[in-house]
GROMACS .gro file of C-alpha atoms in nm:
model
   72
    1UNK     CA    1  -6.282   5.103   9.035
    2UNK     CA    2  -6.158   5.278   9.337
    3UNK     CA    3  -6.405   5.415   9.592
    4UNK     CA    4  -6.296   5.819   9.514
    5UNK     CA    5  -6.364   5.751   9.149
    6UNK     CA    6  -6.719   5.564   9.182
    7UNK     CA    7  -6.861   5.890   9.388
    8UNK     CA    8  -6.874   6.029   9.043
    9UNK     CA    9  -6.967   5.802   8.791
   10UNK     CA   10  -7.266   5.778   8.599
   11UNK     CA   11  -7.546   5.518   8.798
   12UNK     CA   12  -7.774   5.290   8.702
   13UNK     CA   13  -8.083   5.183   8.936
   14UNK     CA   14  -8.348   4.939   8.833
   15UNK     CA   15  -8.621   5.073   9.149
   16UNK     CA   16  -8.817   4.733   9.136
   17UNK     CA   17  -8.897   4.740   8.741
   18UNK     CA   18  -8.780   4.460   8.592
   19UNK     CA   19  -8.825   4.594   8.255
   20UNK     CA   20  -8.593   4.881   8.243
   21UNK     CA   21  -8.323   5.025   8.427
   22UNK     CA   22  -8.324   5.407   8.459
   23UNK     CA   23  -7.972   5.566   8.388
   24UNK     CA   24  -7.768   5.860   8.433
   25UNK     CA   25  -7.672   6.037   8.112
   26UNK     CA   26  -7.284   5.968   8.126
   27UNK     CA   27  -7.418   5.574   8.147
   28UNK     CA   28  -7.591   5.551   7.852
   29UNK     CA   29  -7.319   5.742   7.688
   30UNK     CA   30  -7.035   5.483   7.808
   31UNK     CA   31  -6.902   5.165   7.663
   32UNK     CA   32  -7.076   4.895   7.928
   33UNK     CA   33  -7.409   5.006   7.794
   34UNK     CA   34  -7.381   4.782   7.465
   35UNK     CA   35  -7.271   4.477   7.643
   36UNK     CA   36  -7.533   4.470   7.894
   37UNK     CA   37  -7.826   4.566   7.622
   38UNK     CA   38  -7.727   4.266   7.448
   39UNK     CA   39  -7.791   4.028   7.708
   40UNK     CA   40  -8.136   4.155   7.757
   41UNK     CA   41  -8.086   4.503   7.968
   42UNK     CA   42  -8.291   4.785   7.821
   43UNK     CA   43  -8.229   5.138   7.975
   44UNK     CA   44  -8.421   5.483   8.025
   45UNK     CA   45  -8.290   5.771   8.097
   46UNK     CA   46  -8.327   5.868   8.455
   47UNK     CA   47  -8.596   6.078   8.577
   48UNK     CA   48  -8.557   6.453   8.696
   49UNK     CA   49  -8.703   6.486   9.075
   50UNK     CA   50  -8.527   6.750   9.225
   51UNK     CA   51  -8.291   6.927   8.980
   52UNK     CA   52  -8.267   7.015   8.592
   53UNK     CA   53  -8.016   6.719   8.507
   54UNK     CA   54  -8.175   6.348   8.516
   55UNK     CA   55  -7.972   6.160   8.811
   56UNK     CA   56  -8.022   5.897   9.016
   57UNK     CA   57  -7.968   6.048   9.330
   58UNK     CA   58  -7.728   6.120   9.653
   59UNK     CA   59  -7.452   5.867   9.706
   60UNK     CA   60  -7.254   5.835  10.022
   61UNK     CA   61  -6.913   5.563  10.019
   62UNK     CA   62  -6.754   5.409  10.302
   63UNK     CA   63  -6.387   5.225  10.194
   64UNK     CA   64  -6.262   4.961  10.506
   65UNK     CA   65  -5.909   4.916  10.531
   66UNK     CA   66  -5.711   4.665  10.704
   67UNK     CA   67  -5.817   4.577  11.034
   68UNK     CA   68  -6.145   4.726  10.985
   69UNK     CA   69  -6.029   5.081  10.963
   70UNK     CA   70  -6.222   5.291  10.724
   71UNK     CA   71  -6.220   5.572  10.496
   72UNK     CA   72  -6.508   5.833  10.385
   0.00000   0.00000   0.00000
């Protein structure tokens, strides 16, 4: 997956729980959710902190190029 189209996929974070792994809606909506349930994964949906839809949170990319250059 290229760095422009991570920014806005759905997340998944596991915060220290071994348990459960909170998730962004458009995760537990997508096809890598089955695979990874059947090896043992189990997955909530995210909590709301700060606004009305359940995310994980602010995300921030940095891409390095050849010779070390980067990208935002």
């Amino acid at each position: 997956m290229s760095l422009p189209a991570s920014v806005p996929a759905p997340r998944i974070c596991q915060r220290n729980l071994l348990s459960t792994t909170e998730a962004e809606l458009g995760f537990l909506d997508s096809p890598e959710r089955n695979p990874l349930e059947a090896i043992g994964h189990h997955f909530v949906l995210a909590q709301q902190p700060f606004t009305p839809s359940p995310e994980i949170g602010a995300i921030a990319g940095l891409e390095f190029g050849p010779q070390g250059s980067s990208r935002r």
